[in-house]
Coordinates of C-alpha atoms and ligand atoms in Angstrom, one line a residue:
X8 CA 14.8 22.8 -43.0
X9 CA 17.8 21.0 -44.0
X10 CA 18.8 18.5 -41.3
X11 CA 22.8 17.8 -41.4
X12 CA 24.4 14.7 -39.7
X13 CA 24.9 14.9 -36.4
X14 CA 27.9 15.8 -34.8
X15 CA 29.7 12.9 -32.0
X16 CA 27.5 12.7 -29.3
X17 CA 30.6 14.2 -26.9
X18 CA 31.3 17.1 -29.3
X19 CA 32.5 19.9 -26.9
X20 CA 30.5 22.9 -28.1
X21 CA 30.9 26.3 -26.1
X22 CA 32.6 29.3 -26.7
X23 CA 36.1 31.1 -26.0
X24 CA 37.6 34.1 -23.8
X25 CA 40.6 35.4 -22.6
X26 CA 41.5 36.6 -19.3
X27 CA 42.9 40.2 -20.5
X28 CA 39.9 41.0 -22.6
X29 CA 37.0 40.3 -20.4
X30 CA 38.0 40.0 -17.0
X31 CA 38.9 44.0 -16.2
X32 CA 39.7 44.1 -12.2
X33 CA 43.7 44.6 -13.4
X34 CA 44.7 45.3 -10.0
X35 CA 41.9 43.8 -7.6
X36 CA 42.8 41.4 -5.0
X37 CA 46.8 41.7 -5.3
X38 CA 46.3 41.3 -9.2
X39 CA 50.5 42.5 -10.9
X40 CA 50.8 44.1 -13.8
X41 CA 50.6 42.6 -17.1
X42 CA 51.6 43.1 -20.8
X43 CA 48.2 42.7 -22.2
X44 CA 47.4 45.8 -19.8
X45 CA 49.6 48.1 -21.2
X46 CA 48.5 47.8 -24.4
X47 CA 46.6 51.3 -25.5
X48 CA 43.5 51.8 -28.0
X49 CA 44.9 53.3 -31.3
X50 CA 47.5 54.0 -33.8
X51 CA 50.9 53.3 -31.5
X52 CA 49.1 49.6 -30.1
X53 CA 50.7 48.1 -33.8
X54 CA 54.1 49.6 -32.8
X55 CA 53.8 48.6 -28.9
X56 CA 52.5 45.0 -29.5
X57 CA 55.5 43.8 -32.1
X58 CA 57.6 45.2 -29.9
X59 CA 59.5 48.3 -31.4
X60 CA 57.7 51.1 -29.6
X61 CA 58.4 51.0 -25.8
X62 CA 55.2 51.2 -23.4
X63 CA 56.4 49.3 -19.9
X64 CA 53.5 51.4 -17.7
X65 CA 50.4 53.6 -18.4
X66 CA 50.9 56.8 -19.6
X67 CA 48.7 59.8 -19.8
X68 CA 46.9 60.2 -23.0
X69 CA 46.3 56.8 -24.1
X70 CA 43.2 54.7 -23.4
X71 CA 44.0 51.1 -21.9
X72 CA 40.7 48.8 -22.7
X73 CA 42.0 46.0 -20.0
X74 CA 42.0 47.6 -17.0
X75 CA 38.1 47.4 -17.2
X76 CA 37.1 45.2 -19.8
X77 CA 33.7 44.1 -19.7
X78 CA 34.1 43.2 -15.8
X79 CA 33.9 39.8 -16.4
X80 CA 36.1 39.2 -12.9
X81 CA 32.7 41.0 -11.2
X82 CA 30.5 39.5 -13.8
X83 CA 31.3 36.1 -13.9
X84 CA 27.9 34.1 -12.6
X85 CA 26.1 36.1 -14.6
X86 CA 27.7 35.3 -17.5
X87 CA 28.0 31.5 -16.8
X88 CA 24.6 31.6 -16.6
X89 CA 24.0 32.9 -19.7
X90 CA 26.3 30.3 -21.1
X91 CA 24.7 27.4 -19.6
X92 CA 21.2 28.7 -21.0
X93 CA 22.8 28.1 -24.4
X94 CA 23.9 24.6 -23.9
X95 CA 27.3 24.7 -24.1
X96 CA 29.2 22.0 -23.4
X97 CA 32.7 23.5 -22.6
X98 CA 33.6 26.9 -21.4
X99 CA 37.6 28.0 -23.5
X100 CA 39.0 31.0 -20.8
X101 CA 42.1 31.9 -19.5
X102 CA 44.5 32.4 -16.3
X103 CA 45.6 36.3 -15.4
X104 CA 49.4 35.0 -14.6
X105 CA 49.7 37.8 -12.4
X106 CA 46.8 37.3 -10.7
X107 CA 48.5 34.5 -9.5
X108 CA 51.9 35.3 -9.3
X109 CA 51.6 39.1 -9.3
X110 CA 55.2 39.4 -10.5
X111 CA 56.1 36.4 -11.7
X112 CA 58.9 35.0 -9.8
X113 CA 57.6 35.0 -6.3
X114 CA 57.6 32.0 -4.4
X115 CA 54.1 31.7 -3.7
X116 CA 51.4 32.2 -5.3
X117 CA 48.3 34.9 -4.2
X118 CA 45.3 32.8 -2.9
X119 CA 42.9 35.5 -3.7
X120 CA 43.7 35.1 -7.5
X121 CA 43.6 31.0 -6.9
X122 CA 40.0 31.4 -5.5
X123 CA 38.7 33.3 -8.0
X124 CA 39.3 30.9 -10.6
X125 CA 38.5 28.1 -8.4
X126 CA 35.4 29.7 -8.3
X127 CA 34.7 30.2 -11.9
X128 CA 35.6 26.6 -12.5
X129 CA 33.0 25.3 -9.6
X130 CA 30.3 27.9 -11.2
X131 CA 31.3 26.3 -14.2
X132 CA 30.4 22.5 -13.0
X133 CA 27.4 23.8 -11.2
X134 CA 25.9 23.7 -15.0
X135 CA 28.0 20.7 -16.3
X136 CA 30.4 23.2 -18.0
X137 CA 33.6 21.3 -18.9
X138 CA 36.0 24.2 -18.2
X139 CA 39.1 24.8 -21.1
X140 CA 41.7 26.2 -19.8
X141 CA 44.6 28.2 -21.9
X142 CA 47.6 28.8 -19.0
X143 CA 48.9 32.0 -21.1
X144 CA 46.8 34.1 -23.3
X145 CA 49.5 36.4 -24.0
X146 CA 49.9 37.3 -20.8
X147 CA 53.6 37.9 -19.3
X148 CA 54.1 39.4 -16.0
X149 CA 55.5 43.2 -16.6
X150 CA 57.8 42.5 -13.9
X151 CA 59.8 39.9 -16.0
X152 CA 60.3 41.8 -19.1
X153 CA 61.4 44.4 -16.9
X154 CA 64.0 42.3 -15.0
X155 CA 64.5 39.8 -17.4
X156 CA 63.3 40.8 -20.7
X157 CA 60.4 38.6 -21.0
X158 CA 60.5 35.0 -22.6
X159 CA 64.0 35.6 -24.4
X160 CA 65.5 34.8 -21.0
X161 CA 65.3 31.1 -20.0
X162 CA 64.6 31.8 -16.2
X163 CA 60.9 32.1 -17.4
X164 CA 60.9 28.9 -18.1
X165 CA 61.1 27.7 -14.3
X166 CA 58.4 31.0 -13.3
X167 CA 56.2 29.2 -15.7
X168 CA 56.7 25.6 -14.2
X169 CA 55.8 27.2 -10.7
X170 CA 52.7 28.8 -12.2
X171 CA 52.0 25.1 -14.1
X172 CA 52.3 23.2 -10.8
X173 CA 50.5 25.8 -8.6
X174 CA 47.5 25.2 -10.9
X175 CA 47.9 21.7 -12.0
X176 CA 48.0 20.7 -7.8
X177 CA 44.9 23.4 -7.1
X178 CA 42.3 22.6 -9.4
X179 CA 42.9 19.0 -9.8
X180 CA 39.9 16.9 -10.3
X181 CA 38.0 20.8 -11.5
X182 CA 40.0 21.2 -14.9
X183 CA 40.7 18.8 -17.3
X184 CA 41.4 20.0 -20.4
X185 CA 44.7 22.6 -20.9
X186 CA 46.5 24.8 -23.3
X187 CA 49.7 26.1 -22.5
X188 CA 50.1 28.9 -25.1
X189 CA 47.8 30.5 -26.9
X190 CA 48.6 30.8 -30.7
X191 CA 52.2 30.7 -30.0
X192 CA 53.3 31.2 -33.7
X193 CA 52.1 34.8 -32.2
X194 CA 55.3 35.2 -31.0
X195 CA 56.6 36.0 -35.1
X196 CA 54.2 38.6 -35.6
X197 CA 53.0 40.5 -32.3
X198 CA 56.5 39.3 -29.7
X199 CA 55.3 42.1 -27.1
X200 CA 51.9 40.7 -26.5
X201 CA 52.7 37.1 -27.5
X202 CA 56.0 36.6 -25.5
X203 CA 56.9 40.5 -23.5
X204 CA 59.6 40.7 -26.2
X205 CA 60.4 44.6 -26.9
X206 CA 63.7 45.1 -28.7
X207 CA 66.3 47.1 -28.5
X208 CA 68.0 49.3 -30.7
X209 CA 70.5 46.6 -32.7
X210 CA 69.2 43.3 -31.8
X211 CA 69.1 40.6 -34.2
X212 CA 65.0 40.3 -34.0
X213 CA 64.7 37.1 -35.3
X214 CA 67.3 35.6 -33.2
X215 CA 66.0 36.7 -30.0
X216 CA 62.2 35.8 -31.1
X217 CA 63.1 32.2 -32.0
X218 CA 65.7 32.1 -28.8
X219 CA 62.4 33.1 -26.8
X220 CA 60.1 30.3 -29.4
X221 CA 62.5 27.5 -28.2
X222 CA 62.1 28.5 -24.5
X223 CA 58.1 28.7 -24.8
X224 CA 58.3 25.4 -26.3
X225 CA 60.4 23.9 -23.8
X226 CA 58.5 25.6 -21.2
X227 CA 55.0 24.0 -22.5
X228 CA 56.6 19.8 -22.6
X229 CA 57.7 20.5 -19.3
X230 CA 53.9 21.3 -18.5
X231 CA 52.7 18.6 -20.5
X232 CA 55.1 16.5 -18.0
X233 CA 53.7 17.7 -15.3
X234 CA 50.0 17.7 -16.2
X235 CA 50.5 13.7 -16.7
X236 CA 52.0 13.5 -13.3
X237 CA 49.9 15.8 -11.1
X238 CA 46.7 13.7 -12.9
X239 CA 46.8 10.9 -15.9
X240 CA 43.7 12.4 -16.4
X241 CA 44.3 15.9 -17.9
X242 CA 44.9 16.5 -21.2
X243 CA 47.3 19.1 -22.9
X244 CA 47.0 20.7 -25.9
X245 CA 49.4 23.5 -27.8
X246 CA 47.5 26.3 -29.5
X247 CA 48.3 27.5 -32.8
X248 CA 46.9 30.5 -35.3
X249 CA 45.7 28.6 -38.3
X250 CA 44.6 29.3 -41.5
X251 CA 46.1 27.3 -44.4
X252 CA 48.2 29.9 -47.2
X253 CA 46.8 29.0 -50.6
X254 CA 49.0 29.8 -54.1
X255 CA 48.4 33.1 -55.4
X256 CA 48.5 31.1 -59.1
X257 CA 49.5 27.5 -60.1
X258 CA 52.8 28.8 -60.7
X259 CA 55.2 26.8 -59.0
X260 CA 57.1 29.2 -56.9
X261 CA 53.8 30.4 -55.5
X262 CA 53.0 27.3 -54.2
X263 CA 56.5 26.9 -52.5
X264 CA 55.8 30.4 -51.3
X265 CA 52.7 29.0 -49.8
X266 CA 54.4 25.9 -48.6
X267 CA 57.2 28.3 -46.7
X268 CA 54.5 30.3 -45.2
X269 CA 52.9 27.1 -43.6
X270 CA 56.2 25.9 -42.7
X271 CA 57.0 28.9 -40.6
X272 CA 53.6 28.8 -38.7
X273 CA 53.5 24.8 -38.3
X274 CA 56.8 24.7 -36.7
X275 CA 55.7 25.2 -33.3
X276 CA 53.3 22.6 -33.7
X277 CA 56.2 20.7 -35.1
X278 CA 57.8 21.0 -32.1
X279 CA 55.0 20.5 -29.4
X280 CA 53.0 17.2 -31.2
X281 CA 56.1 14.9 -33.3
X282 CA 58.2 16.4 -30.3
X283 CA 61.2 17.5 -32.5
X284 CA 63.2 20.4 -34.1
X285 CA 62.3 19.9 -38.2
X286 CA 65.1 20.1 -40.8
X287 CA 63.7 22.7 -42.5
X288 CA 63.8 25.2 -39.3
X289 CA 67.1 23.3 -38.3
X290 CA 68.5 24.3 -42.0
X291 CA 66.4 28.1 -41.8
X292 CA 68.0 29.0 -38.6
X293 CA 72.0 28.3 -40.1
X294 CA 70.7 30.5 -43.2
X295 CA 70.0 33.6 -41.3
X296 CA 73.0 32.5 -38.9
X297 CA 70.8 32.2 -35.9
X298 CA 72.5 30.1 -32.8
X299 CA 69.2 29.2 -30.9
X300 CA 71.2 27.7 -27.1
X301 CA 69.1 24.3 -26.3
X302 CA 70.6 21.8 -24.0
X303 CA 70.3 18.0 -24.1
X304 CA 67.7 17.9 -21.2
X305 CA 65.5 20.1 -23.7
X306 CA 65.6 17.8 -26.6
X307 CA 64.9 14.9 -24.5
X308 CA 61.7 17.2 -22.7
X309 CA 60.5 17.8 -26.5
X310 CA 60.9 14.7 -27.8
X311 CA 59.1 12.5 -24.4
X312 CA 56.5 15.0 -23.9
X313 CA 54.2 15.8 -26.7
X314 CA 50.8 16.9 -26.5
X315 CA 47.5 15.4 -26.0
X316 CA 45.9 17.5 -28.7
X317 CA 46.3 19.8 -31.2
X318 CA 43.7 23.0 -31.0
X319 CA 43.3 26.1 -33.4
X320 CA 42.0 29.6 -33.9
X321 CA 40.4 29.7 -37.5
X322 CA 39.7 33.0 -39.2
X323 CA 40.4 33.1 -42.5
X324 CA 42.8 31.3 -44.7
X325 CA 45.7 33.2 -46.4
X326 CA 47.2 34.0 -50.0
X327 CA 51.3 33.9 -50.7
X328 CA 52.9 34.6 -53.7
X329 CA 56.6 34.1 -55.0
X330 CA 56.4 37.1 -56.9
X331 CA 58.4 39.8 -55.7
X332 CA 56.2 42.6 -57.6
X333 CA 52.6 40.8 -56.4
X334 CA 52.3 42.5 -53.0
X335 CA 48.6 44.4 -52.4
X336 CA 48.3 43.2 -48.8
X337 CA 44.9 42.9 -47.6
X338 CA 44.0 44.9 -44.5
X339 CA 43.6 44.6 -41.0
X340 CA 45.4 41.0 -39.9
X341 CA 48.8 41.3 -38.9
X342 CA 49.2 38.1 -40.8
X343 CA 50.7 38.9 -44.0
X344 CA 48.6 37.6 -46.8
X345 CA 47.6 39.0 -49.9
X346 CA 43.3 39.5 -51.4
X347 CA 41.6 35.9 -52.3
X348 CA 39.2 37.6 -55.4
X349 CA 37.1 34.4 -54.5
X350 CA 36.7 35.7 -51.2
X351 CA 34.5 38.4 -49.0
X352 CA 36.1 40.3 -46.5
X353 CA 34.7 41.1 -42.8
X354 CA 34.3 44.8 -42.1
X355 CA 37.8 44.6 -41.0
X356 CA 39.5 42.9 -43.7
X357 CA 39.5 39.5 -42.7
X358 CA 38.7 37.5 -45.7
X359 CA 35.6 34.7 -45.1
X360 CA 36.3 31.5 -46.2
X361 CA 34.5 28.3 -44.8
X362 CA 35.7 26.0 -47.0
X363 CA 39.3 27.5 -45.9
X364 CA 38.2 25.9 -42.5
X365 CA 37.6 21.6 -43.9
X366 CA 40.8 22.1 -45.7
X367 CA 42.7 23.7 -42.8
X368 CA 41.5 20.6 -40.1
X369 CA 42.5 18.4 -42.7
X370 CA 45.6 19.7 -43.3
X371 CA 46.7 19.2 -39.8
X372 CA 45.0 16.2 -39.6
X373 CA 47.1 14.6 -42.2
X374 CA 50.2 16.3 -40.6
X375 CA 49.8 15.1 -36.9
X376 CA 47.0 12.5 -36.7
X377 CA 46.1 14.0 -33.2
X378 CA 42.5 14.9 -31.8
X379 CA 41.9 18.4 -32.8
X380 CA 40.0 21.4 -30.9
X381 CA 38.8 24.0 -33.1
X382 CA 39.1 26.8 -30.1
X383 CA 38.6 30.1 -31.9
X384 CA 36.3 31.1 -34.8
X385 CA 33.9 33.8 -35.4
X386 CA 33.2 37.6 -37.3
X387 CA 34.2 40.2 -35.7
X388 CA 31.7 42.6 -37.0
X389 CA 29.4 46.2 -35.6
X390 CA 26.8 45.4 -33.8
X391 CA 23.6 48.2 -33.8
X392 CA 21.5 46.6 -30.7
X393 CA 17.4 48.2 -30.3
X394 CA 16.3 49.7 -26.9
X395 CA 16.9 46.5 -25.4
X396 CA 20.4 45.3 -26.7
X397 CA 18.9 43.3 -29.2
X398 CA 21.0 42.5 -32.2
X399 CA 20.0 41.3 -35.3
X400 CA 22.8 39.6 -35.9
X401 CA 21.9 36.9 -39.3
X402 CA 25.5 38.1 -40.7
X403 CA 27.1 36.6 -37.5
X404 CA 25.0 33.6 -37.7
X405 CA 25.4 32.8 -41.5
X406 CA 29.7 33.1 -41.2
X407 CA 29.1 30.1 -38.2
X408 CA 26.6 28.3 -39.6
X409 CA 28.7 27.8 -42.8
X410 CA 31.7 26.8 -40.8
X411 CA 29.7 24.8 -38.9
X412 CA 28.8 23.2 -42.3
X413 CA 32.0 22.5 -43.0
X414 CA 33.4 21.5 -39.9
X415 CA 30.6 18.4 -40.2
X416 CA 31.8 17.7 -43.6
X417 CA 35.5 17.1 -42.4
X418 CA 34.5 14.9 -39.4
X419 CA 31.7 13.0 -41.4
X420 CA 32.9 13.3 -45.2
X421 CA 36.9 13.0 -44.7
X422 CA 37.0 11.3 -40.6
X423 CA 39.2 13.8 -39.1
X424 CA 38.7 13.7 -35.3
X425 CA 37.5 16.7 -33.6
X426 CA 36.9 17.3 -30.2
X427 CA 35.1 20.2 -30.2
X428 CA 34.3 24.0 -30.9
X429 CA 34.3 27.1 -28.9
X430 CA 33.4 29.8 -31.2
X431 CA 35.7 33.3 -30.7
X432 CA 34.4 35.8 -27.5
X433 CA 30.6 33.9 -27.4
X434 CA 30.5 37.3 -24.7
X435 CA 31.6 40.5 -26.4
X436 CA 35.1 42.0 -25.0
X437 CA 37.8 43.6 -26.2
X438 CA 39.9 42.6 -29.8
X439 CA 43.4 41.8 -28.8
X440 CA 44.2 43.1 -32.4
X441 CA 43.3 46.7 -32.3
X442 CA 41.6 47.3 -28.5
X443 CA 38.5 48.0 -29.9
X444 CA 35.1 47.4 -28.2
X445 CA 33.5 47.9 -31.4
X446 CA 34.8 44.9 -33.0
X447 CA 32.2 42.1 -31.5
X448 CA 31.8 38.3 -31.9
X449 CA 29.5 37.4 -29.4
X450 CA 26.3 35.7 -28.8
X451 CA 25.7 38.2 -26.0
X452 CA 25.9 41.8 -26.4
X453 CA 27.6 43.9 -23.8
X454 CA 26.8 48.1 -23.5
X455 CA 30.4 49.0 -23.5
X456 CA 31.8 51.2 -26.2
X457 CA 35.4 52.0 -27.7
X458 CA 36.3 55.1 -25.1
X459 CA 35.1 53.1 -22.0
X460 CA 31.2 54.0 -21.8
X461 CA 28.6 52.3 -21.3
X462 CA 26.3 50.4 -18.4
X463 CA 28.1 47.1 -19.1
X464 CA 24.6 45.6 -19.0
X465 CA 24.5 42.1 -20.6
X466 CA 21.4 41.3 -23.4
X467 CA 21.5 38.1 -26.1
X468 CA 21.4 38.9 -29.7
X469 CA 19.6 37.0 -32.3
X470 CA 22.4 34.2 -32.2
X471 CA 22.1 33.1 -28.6
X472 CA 19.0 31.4 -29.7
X473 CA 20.3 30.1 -32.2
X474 CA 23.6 28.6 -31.5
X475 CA 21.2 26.7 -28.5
X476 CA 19.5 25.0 -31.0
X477 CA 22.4 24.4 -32.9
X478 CA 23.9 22.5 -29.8
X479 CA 20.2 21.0 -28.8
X480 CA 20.0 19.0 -31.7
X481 CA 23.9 18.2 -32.2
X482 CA 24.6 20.4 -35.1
X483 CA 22.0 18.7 -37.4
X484 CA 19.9 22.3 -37.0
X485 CA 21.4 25.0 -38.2
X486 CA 18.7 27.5 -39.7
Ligands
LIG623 P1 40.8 40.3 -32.7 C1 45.1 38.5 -35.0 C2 45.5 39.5 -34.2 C3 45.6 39.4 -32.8 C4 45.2 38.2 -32.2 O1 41.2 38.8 -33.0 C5 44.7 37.2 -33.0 C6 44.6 37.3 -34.4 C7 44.0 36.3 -35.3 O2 44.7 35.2 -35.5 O3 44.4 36.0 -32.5 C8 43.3 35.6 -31.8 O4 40.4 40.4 -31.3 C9 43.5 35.7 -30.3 C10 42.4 36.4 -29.6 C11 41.7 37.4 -30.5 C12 41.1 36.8 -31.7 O5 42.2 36.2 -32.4 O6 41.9 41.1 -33.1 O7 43.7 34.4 -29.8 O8 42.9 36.8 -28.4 O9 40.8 38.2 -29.8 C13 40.4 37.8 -32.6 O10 39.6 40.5 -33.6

């Protein structure tokens, strides 16, 4: 056995879920409807998620994973407990906005949504789970893109301090730890799920998608505000897709073509941790002629309230080239990158690079100099569970315990802080990417399959056991 140094004795270990892909119960207890609901299984969920195919309500023929999910709103003890027997540390979930405001710009909130994650939090502390809470997983009430076209209209901005507050004021002294969007470079490449943007026929896309960006960012200093002054004690954090864009080749305009792909993913963070517009977005948005509307007010809400902490989903890293005739995308992602030859791919195209991960925390370690929170990683893979849902799962287990591996190297080798790691759906649910069941990342298996069947019946894989005794003996274990 090789023994690897340990990990800081506070290290957050746990694992990550979001509301709309695990919970189910869409419209239980006064729950609204949702973007992430709408979202079908299939060919036309690429069209409907980046916005240029229209789906506002169900319709017949399509095949909406959400509205059951893996019951995780019924579920929950259950799978808290299961949790807690593997050690972890932190719990990374999400709020259902419209279980709490059903339509987004009521006045008050819906207690029975308040309860039940008042009750998920207190199951959560029963174990000494310290609960990690992401405000909006792409969730927008269908109600205000309907009325208000989602987050390209600045009256979200005050339906999202309301939903801050209400939260902030509830589960004081049960949450301390907060992210306001998740991945909200999203908003470039999927606007429907990441900010209920759908366009219209003649709309200057980018316009209206960095019009909405400014308001999201706005929207998330205002909660950092507020976090400080409901409770000194919480800490906010903006969320941000990572995954560092190596040169195709040494040549030069490759690694500018890298350097612009960064840019345009790095300016939210930008934003959210140095609390200000950069030039090179400032100079991008005259180029394409954009006229993004900020006030004073905002610039001053940026600029005094900047987050806590920066935190990350880590996948893969990413290729650009400057060559206009180099262009064989690799599958899968809707991040554009091209194939690493260096690299293996996961069943769906996502290329596996741990190393990508050291050089990725350093990266924005040498950019903000803020604790990070590495709050998504994992393979997505097929799982073929025995009689009893067992998996065998050692190609699950080798992609963590090599970014574990590395993860150690950049806190002990290079002294980047990290405050902890929540590995990507540690329960299986549903991929936000394509809506498939199918595509699994957790530690425990769940008997649900692509078309809805299934008893929903919970069993651990071969990694439950072992990402315990990774956390038991602080990350030094990892065989
Ligand atoms: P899935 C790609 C596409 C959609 C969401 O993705 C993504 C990404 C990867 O950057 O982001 C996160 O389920 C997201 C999670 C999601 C996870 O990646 O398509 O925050 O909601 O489930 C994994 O395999």
């Amino acid at each position: 056995m090789t023994t690897y140094k340990l990990f800081p004795k506070d290290f957050l270990w746990g694992g990550a879920t979001a509301a709309n892909q695990c919970e189910g119960a869409y419209d239980v207890d006064g729950r609204g409807l949702a973007n992430v609901d709408v979202v079908p299984i299939g060919k036309d969920r690429g069209p409907i998620i980046t916005g240029r195919q229209k789906m506002f309500d169900f319709e017949e023929g399509y095949f909406y994973p959400a509205k059951e999910s893996i019951d995780f709103y019924h579920y929950y003890k259950e799978d808290i407990a299961l949790l807690a027997e593997m050690g972890f540390k932190t719990y990374r979930m999400s709020i259902g906005w419209t279980r709490i405001f059903p339509k987004g710009d009521e006045l008050e909130p819906n207690e029975a949504g308040l309860q039940f994650y008042e009750n998920v939090f207190k199951e959560c502390r029963k174990y000494g789970i310290e609960p990690l809470v992401t405000i909006t997983h792409f969730d927008c009430p269908m109600h205000l893109i309907e009325h208000y076209g989602g987050w390209r209209n600045r009256k979200l901005i005050d339906f999202y301090e309301r939903l801050v507050t209400t939260l902030f004021t509830r589960y004081k002294g049960l949450v301390k730890y907060w992210l306001t969007f998740n991945e909200i470079n999203m908003i470039l490449h999927a606007p429907f799920m990441g900010a209920g943007l759908y366009f219209e026929e003649g709309e200057n896309v980018e316009q209206v998608k960095y019009q909405a960006a400014h308001h999201e960012l706005v929207a998330s200093a205002l909660a950092t505000k507020i976090a400080h002054e409901i409770d000194p004690e919480n800490k906010v954090g903006c969320m941000l897709a990572a995954g560092q864009y190596y040169p195709n080749t040494a040549h030069p305009r490759d690694y500018w073509a890298a350097m612009q792909e960064d840019r345009e993913n790095y300016f939210f963070i930008d934003v959210q941790a140095r609390g200000e517009y950069p030039n090179y977005a400032k100079k991008k948005f005259e180029k394409l002629g954009l006229n993004i509307e900020m006030t004073e007010e905002d610039l001053t809400l940026l600029k005094e309230h900047t987050v806590d902490f920066v935190s990350f989903s880590y996948y893969s890293s990413r290729v650009a080239s400057g060559d206009p005739e180099v262009n064989e995308k690799t599958a899968g992602n809707i991040f554009a990158s091209l194939k690493n030859p260096y690299l293996d791919a996961s069943e769906w195209g996502w290329q596996i690079d741990p190393l990508g991960l050291r050089i990725t925390l350093n990266a924005i370690w040498d950019r903000y100099q803020k604790p990070m929170f590495i709050v998504e990683n994992g393979l997505g893979a097929v799982d073929t569970p025995d009689e009893n849902g067992y998996v065998e799962d050692d190609y699950r287990i080798d992609y963590l315990r090599e970014h574990i591996k590395t993860m150690n190297d950049a806190i002990n080798e290079d002294g980047v802080e990290l405050l902890g790691y929540t590995t990507w759906g540690c329960i299986d649910l549903v991929s936000a990417g394509t809506g498939e069941m199918k595509k699994r990342y957790g530690f425990i298996y769940v008997d649900r399959d692509n078309d809805g069947n299934g008893t929903l019946k919970r069993s651990k894989k071969k990694s439950f056991d072992w990402y315990k005794k990774v956390i038991a003996s602080q990350g030094t274990d990892l065989d």
